[in-house]
XYZ file of C-alpha atoms in Angstrom:
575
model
C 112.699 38.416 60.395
C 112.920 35.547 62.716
C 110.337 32.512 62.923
C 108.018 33.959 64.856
C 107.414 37.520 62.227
C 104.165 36.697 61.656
C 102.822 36.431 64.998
C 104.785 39.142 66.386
C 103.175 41.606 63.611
C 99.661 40.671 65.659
C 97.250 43.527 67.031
C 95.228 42.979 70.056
C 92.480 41.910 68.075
C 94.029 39.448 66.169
C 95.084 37.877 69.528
C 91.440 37.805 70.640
C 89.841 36.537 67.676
C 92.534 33.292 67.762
C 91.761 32.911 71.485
C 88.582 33.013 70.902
C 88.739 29.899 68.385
C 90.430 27.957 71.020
C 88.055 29.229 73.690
C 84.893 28.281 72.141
C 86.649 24.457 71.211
C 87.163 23.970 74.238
C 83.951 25.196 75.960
C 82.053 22.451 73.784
C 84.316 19.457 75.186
C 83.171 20.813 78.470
C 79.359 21.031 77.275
C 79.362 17.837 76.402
C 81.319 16.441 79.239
C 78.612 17.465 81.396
C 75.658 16.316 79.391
C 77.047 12.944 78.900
C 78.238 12.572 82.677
C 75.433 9.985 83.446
C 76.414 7.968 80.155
C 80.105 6.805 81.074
C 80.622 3.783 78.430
C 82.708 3.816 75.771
C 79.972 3.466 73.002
C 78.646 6.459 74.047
C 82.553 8.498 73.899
C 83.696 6.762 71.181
C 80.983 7.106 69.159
C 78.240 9.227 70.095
C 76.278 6.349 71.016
C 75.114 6.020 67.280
C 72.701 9.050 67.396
C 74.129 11.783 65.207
C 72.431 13.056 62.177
C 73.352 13.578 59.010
C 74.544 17.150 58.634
C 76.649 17.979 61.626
C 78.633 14.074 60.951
C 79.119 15.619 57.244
C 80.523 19.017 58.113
C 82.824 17.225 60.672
C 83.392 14.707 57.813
C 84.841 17.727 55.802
C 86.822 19.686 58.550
C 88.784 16.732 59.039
C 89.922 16.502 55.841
C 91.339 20.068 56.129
C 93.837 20.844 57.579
C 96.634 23.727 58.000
C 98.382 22.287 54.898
C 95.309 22.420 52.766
C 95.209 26.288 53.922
C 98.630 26.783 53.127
C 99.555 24.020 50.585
C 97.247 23.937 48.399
C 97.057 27.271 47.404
C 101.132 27.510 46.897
C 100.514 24.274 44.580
C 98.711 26.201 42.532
C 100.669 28.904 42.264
C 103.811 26.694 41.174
C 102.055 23.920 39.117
C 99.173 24.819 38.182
C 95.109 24.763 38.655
C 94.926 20.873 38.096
C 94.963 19.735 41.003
C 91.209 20.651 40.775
C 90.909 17.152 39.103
C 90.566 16.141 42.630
C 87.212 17.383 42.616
C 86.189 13.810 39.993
C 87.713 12.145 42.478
C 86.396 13.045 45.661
C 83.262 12.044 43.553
C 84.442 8.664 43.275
C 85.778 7.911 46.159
C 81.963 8.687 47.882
C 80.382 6.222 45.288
C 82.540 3.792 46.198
C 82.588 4.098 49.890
C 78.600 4.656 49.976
C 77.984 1.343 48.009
C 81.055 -1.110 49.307
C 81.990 0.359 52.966
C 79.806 2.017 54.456
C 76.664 -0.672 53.948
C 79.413 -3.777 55.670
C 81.155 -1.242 58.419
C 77.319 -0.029 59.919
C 75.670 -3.603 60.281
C 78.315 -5.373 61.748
C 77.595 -2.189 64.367
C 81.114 -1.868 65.220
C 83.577 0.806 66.722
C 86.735 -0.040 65.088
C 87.150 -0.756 61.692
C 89.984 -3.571 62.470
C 87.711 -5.547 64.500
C 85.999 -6.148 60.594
C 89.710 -7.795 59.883
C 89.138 -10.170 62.813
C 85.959 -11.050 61.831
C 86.753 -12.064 58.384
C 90.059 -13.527 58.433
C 91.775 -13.697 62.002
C 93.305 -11.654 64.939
C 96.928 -11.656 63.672
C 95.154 -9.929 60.732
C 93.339 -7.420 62.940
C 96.481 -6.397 64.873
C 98.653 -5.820 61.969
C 95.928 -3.402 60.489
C 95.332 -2.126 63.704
C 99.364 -1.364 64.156
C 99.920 -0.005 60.734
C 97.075 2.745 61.407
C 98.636 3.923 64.525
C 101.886 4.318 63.260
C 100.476 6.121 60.033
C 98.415 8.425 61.833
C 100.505 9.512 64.646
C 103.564 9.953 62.524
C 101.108 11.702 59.707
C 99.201 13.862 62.152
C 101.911 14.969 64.187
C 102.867 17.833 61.713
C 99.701 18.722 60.210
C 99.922 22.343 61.847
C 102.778 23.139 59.451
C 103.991 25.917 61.508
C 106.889 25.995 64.098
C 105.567 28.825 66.150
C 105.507 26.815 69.679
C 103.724 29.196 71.837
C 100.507 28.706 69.160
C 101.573 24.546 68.375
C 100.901 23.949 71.934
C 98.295 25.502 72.774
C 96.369 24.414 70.054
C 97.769 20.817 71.270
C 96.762 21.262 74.594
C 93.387 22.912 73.487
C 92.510 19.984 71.170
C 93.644 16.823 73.723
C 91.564 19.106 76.395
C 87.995 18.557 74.478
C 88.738 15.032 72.603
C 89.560 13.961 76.644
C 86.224 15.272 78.076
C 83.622 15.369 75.720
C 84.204 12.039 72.705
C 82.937 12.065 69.538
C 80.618 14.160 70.396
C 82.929 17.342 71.156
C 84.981 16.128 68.248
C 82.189 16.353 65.564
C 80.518 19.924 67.028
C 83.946 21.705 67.471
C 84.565 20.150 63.741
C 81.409 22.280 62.920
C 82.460 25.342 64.095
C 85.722 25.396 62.780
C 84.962 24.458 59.440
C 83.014 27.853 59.525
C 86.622 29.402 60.736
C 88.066 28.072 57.964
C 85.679 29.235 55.605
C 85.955 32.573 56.936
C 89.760 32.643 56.996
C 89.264 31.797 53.169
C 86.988 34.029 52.351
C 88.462 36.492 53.808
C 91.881 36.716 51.925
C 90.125 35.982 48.625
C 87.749 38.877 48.903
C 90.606 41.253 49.598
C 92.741 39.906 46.772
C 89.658 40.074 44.223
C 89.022 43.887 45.403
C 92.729 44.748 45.026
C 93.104 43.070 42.030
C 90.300 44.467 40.643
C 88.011 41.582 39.815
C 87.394 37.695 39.271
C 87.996 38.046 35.482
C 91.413 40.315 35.973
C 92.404 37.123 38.153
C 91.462 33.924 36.131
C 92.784 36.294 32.810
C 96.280 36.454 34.923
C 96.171 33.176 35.532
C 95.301 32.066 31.947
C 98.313 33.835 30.711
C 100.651 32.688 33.179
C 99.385 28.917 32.474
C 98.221 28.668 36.016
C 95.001 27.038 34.364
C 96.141 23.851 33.030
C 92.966 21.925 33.503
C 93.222 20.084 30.238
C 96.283 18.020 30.863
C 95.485 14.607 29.047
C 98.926 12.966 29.433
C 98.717 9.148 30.335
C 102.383 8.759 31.108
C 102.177 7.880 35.109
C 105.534 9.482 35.724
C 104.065 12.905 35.362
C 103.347 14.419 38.399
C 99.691 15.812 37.723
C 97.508 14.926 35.003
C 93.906 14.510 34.450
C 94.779 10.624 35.079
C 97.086 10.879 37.892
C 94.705 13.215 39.655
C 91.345 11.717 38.900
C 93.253 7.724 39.149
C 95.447 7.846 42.174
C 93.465 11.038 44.040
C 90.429 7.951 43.504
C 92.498 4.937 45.096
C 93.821 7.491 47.456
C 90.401 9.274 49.169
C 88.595 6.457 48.930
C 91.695 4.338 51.299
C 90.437 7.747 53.793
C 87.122 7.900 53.454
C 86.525 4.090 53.333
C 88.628 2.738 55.571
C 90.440 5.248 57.640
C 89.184 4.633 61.616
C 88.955 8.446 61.811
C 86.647 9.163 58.580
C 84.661 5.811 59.505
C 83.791 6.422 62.974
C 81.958 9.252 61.996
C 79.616 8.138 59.484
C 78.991 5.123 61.497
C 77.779 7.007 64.626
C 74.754 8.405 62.143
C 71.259 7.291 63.280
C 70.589 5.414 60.293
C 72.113 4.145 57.405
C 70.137 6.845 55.441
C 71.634 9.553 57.157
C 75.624 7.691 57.186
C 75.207 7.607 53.336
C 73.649 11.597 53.212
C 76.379 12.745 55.482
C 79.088 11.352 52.685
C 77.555 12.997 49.654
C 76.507 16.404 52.006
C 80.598 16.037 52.907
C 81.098 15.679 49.168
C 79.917 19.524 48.504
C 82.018 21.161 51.443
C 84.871 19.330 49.917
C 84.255 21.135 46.206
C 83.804 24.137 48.260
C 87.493 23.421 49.819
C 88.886 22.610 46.731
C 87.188 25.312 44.869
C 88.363 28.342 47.958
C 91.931 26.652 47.676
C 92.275 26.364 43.484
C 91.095 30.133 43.655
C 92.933 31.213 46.583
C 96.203 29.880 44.555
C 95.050 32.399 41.410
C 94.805 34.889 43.529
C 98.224 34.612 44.764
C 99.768 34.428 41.274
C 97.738 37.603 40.269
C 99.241 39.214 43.043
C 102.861 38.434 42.904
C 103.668 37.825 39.224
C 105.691 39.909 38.410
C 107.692 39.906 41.962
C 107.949 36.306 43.064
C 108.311 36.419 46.790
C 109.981 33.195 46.924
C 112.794 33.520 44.499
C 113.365 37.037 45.269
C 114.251 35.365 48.665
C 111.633 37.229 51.345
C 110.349 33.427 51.625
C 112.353 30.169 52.460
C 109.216 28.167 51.392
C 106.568 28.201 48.865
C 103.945 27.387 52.328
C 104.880 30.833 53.247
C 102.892 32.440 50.457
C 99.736 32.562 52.217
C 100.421 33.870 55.245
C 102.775 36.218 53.902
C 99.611 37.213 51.522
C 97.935 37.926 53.822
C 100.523 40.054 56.007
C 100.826 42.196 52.676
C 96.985 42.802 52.224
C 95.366 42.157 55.365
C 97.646 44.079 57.885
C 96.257 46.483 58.056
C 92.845 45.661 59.214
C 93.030 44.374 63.111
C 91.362 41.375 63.309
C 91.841 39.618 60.082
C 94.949 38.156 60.054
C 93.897 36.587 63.175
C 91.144 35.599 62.120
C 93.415 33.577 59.109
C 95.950 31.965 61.493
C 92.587 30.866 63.566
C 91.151 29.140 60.134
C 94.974 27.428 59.635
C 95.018 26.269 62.964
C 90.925 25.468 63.099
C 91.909 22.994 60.428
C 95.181 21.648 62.612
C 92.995 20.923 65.571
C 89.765 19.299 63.587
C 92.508 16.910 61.811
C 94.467 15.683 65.238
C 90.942 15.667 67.102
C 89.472 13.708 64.640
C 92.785 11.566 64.903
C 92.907 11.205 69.088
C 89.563 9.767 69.263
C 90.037 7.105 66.641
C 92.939 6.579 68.044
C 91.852 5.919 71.227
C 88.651 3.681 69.921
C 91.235 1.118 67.827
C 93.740 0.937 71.507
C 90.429 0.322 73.428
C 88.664 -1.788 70.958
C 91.873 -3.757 69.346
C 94.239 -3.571 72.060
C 92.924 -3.290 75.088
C 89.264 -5.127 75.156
C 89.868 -8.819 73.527
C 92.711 -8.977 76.521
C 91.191 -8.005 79.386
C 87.815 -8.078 81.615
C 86.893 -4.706 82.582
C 83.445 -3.136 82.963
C 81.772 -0.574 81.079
C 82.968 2.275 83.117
C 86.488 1.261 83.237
C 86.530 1.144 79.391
C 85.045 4.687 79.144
C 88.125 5.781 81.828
C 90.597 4.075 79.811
C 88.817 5.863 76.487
C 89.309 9.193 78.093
C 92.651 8.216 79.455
C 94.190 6.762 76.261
C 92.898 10.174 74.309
C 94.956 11.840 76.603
C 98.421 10.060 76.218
C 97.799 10.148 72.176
C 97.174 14.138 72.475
C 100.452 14.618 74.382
C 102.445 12.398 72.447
C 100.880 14.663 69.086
C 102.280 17.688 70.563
C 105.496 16.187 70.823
C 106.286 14.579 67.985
C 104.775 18.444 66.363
C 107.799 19.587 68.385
C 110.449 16.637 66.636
C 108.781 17.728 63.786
C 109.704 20.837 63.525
C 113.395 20.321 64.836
C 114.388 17.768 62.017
C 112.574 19.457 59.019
C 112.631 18.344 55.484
C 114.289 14.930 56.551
C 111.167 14.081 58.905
C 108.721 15.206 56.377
C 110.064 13.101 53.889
C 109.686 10.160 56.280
C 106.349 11.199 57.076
C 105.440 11.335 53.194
C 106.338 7.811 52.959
C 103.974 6.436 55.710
C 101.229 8.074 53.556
C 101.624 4.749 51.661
C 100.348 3.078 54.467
C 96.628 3.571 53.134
C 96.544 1.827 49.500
C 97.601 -1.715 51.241
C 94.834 -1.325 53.939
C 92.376 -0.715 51.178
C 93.720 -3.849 49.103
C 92.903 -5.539 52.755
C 89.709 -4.256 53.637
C 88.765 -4.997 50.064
C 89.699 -8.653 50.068
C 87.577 -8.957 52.857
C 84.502 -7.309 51.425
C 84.613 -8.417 47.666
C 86.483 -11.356 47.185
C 84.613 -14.146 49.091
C 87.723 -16.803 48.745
C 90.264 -14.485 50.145
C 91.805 -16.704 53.638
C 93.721 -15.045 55.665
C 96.838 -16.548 54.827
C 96.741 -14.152 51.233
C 95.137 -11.315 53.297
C 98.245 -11.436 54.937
C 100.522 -12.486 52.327
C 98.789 -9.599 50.255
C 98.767 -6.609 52.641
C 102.839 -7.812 53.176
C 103.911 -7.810 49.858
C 101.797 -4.627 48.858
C 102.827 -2.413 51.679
C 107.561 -3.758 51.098
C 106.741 -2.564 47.228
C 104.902 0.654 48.099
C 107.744 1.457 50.788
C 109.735 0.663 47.909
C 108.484 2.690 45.116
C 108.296 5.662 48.128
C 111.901 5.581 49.507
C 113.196 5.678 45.838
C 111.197 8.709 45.319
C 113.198 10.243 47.967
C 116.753 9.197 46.832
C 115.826 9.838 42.665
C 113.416 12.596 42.877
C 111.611 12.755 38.786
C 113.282 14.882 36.331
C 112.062 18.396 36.200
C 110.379 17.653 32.917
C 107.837 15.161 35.170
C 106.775 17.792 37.765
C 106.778 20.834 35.245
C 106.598 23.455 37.425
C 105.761 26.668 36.014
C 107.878 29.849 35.269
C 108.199 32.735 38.108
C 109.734 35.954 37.824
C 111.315 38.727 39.869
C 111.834 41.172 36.949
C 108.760 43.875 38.590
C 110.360 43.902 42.370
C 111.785 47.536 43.824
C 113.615 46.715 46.793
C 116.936 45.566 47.934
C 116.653 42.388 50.147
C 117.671 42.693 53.106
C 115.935 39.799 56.015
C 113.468 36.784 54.927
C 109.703 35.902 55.952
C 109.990 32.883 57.917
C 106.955 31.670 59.136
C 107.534 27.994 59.316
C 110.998 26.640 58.652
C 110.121 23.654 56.416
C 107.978 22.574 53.573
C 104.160 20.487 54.575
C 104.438 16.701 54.130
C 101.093 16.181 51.972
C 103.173 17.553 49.264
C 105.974 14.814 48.735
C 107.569 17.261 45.877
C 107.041 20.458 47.636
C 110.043 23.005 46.249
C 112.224 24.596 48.458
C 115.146 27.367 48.012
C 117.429 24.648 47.516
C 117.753 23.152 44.035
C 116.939 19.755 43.585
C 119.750 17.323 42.707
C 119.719 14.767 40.613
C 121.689 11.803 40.009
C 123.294 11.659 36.831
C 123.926 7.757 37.704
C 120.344 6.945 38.106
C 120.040 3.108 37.576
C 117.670 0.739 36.002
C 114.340 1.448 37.944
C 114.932 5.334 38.453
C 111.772 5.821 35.940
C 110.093 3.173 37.944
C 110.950 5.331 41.816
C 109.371 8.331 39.409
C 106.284 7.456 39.384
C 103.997 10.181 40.427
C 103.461 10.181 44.077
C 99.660 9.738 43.714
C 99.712 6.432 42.172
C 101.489 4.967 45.483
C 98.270 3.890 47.292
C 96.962 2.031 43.694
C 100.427 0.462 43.969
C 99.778 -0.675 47.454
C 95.874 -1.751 46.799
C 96.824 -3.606 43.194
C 99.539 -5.489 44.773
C 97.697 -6.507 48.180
C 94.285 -7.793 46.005
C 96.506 -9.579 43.484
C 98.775 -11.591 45.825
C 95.810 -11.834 48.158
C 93.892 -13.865 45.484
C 96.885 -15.385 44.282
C 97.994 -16.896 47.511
C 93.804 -17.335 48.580
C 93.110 -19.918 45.212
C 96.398 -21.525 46.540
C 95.582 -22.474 50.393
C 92.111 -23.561 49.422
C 90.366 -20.432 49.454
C 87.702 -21.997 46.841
C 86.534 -23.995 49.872
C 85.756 -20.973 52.227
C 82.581 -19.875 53.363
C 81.708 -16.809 54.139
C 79.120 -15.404 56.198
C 77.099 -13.243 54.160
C 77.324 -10.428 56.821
C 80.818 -10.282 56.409
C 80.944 -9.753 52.059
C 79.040 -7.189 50.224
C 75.793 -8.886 48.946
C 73.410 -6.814 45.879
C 70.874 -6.024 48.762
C 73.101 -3.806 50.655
C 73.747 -1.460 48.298
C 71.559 1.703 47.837
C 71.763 0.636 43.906
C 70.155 -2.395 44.041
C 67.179 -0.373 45.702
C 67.551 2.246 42.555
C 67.359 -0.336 40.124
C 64.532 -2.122 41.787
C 62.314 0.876 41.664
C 63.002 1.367 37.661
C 62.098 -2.132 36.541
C 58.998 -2.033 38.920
C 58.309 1.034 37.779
C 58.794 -0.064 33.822
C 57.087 -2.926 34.371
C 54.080 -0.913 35.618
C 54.024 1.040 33.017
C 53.938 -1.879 30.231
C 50.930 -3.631 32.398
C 49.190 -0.058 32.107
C 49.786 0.026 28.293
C 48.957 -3.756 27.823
C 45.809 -3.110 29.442
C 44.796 -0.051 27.668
């Protein structure tokens, strides 16, 4: 089959049902580009002029995290390593504490639109642009792939389709078509899970296959950080890692800080928190499913695959094809979660060019601003599509490239983090810090590329061909390369390794989740190191600029206890 199998085995009503994802999408950037045609300012694009409520911010909150690759990915991760990846779960936990009680409480009263302008603030511009550079290079290089499919006709006009409502309708269109696609997603889910549990003949004949095949490996306890996934590499470096997205990621932060309140910002997290167990809980069982299904004929080493990605789709070509509508209806959920990713991308793109870039250099009104807002989502939407297209020309090569700009993250939480916590950080070790972390994280990434770990690090688990009856004769080729989330993502080809692997080749082994706590250890150490040394002792901060006990919801928590405990023991002295 060529690269285009799966689209080309469409009915008519699996064409409709996708259209009709992409039709609805972009009917709400039009809505809203009509409602808001009397409010032209870029506040008001940018970020919803800071009247959204809780619940549809924390379903866009969650949409935005997934993407095609968690549809595809995460399932096929599963189904190779193992069910442990649903560690994540304790850390998507963590990471909501942490950005509830540090980030959230410092990014919403300084009432600002780009996170960077925070870096400005508290130590200087040069500090502000280099943050504000780093992002833009991480996210358009990051996003640019996150459909994970090379089928152009459907890549572009998803593109087109997404940079058509982030252009017209803001924030606003962002967050409402992030609503309704999450329920695409869900549905696309759902929908090949159910069909898998009815063939299969029932949850426990599914978790029992995957017990025996040691697809549940949940109780992993290794501390060696070369290991690939652990309980501590998981619940560790997934920690360092969300929280770097949730906390200070433009494109997370926007969101919560367009809430109405404070109250509802913080709600919005922790409602965001249970779609993303849901996610994680759809993708871990979506995975069993798959290894239920095909374990005794492995369709990638039998060769009807070129990637492990393809095992979803091709799922759902085996037991869905036969009912119009539905494998639609799961290409519209993979691609739902392409365009709520890049869409949430575009507009915080455009709100650090306008508010970084643009704004501190030149003297423009209001209405110029919201034209430029418009103008640069535009230009970032196009130049998404294309670098989706250089993607998927270069393959593995441009992936791995990709995977190493995901380190990006743990230094600009070692920044942000300076800033907040550490009231003697100057700018000098912010920038000394954020330096020095982000050379050794590059570092430690590009020599995970050149000495991939040992198979004994990754462990992936044992698949067998010895139940297939036929004679192969063409491959399923959906997409043509592996999804970059995945930095060891398996492929036909087996991996080689170096037999003259020097010194540090344990050292480039570290698993690929404890990157970003590389990055965020490094940038607060050297930050503090060189801060003590250029008189940071000396500084003073304004108090709106550090976390201080009264701006954090526990303070409050506490507060009530000992008043309430101190009630109490009045009551009882009295009686």
């Amino acid at each position: 089959m060529d690269s285009s199998v799966f689209i080309a085995s469409f009915a008519l009503a699996d064409y409709v049902v996708f259209a009709l994802m992409l039709v609805v999408s972009a009917a709400v950037g039009i809505y809203y580009a009509w409602v808001d045609r009397s409010r032209r300012n870029p506040g008001n694009f940018l970020t919803g002029g800071r009247k959204l409520t809780a619940l549809p911010v924390s379903l866009s909150l969650t949409a935005s995290f997934m993407s095609a690759i968690t549809v595809l990915s995460f399932p096929a991760e599963v189904y190779h390593y193992g069910a442990n990846i649903g560690f994540y779960g304790l850390s998507y936990l963590m990471a909501m504490l942490v950005t509830s009680e540090v980030f959230l409480p410092i990014f919403y009263k300084l009432e600002i639109t780009s996170t960077f302008e925070y870096l400005e603030l508290r130590f200087n511009r040069a500090t502000r642009l280099l943050g504000t550079l780093l992002f833009i290079v991480q996210t358009v290089m990051v996003h640019s792939s996150v459909t994970g499919m090379n089928l152009w006709g459907v890549v572009i006009s998803t593109g087109v389709v997404c940079t058509f409502y982030c252009t017209l309708g803001g924030l606003k269109a962002v967050v409402w078509t992030d609503v309704f696609q999450l329920g695409v997603m869900i549905a696309g889910f759902l929908s090949v899970i159910i069909a898998s549990v009815i063939l299969q003949g029932g949850v426990i004949n599914i978790f029992s296959d995957s017990q025996h095949g040691g697809r549940i490996n949940f109780w992993d306890f290794d501390t060696n950080p070369l290991r690939r996934h652990t309980f501590w590499t998981v619940a560790i470096g997934g920690t360092f890692l969300w929280t770097s997205v949730y906390g200070t990621n433009q494109s997370q932060v926007q969101r919560y800080i367009s809430c109405k309140s404070i109250t509802h910002a913080r709600f919005s997290l922790f409602i965001n928190l249970l779609g993303l167990w849901l996610i994680l809980l759809c993708s871990v069982f979506a995975g069993m499913c798959l290894y239920s299904i095909y374990k005794s004929c492995d369709p990638w080493t039998s060769g009807l695959l070129s990637a492990l990605d393809q095992l979803m789709p091709y799922l759902v070509m085996d037991i869905l094809g036969d009912y119009p509508g539905l494998p639609g209806l799961f290409v519209a959920a993979a691609f739902s979660g392409s365009l709520s990713t890049v869409s949430s991308s575009i507009n915080a793109l455009a709100a650090v060019t306008v508010e970084d870039l643009i704004k501190p250099y030149a003297s423009m009104s209001e209405r110029q601003l919201a034209w430029i807002s418009k103008g640069t989502s535009l230009l970032y939407g196009v130049l998404c599509i294309g670098m989706a297209g250089l993607a998927s020309l270069l393959g593995p090569i441009f992936q791995a490239v990709i995977s190493i700009f995901g380190v990006i993250g743990g230094p600009l939480l070692g920044l942000f983090t300076l800033g907040i916590l550490c009231p003697f950080a100057t700018s000098k070790g912010a920038l000394s810090g954020v330096v020095l972390g982000l050379a050794v994280s590059l570092w430690v990434a590009i020599g995970a590329q050149i000495y991939p770990p040992p198979p004994e690090m990754s462990r992936p688990l044992s698949l067998t061909t010895e139940g297939c009856n036929f004679t192969m004769t063409d491959s399923f080729s959906w997409t043509s390369t592996d999804l970059p989330t995945l930095p060891s993502s398996t492929t036909t080809a087996p991996v080689l390794i170096n037999t003259n692997r020097p010194a540090l080749a344990d050292w480039y082994s570290v698993s690929y989740l404890y990157f970003s706590p590389i990055g965020t250890i490094i940038t607060i150490s050297v930050g503090l190191i060189v801060s003590v040394l250029t008189g940071g002792r000396k500084l003073n901060v304004e108090s709106r600029l550090r976390l201080t006990k009264e701006d954090t919801s526990l303070y409050y928590l506490f507060k009530i206890i000992k008043d309430g405990v101190s009630t109490v023991a009045v009551s009882e002295y009295h009686i």
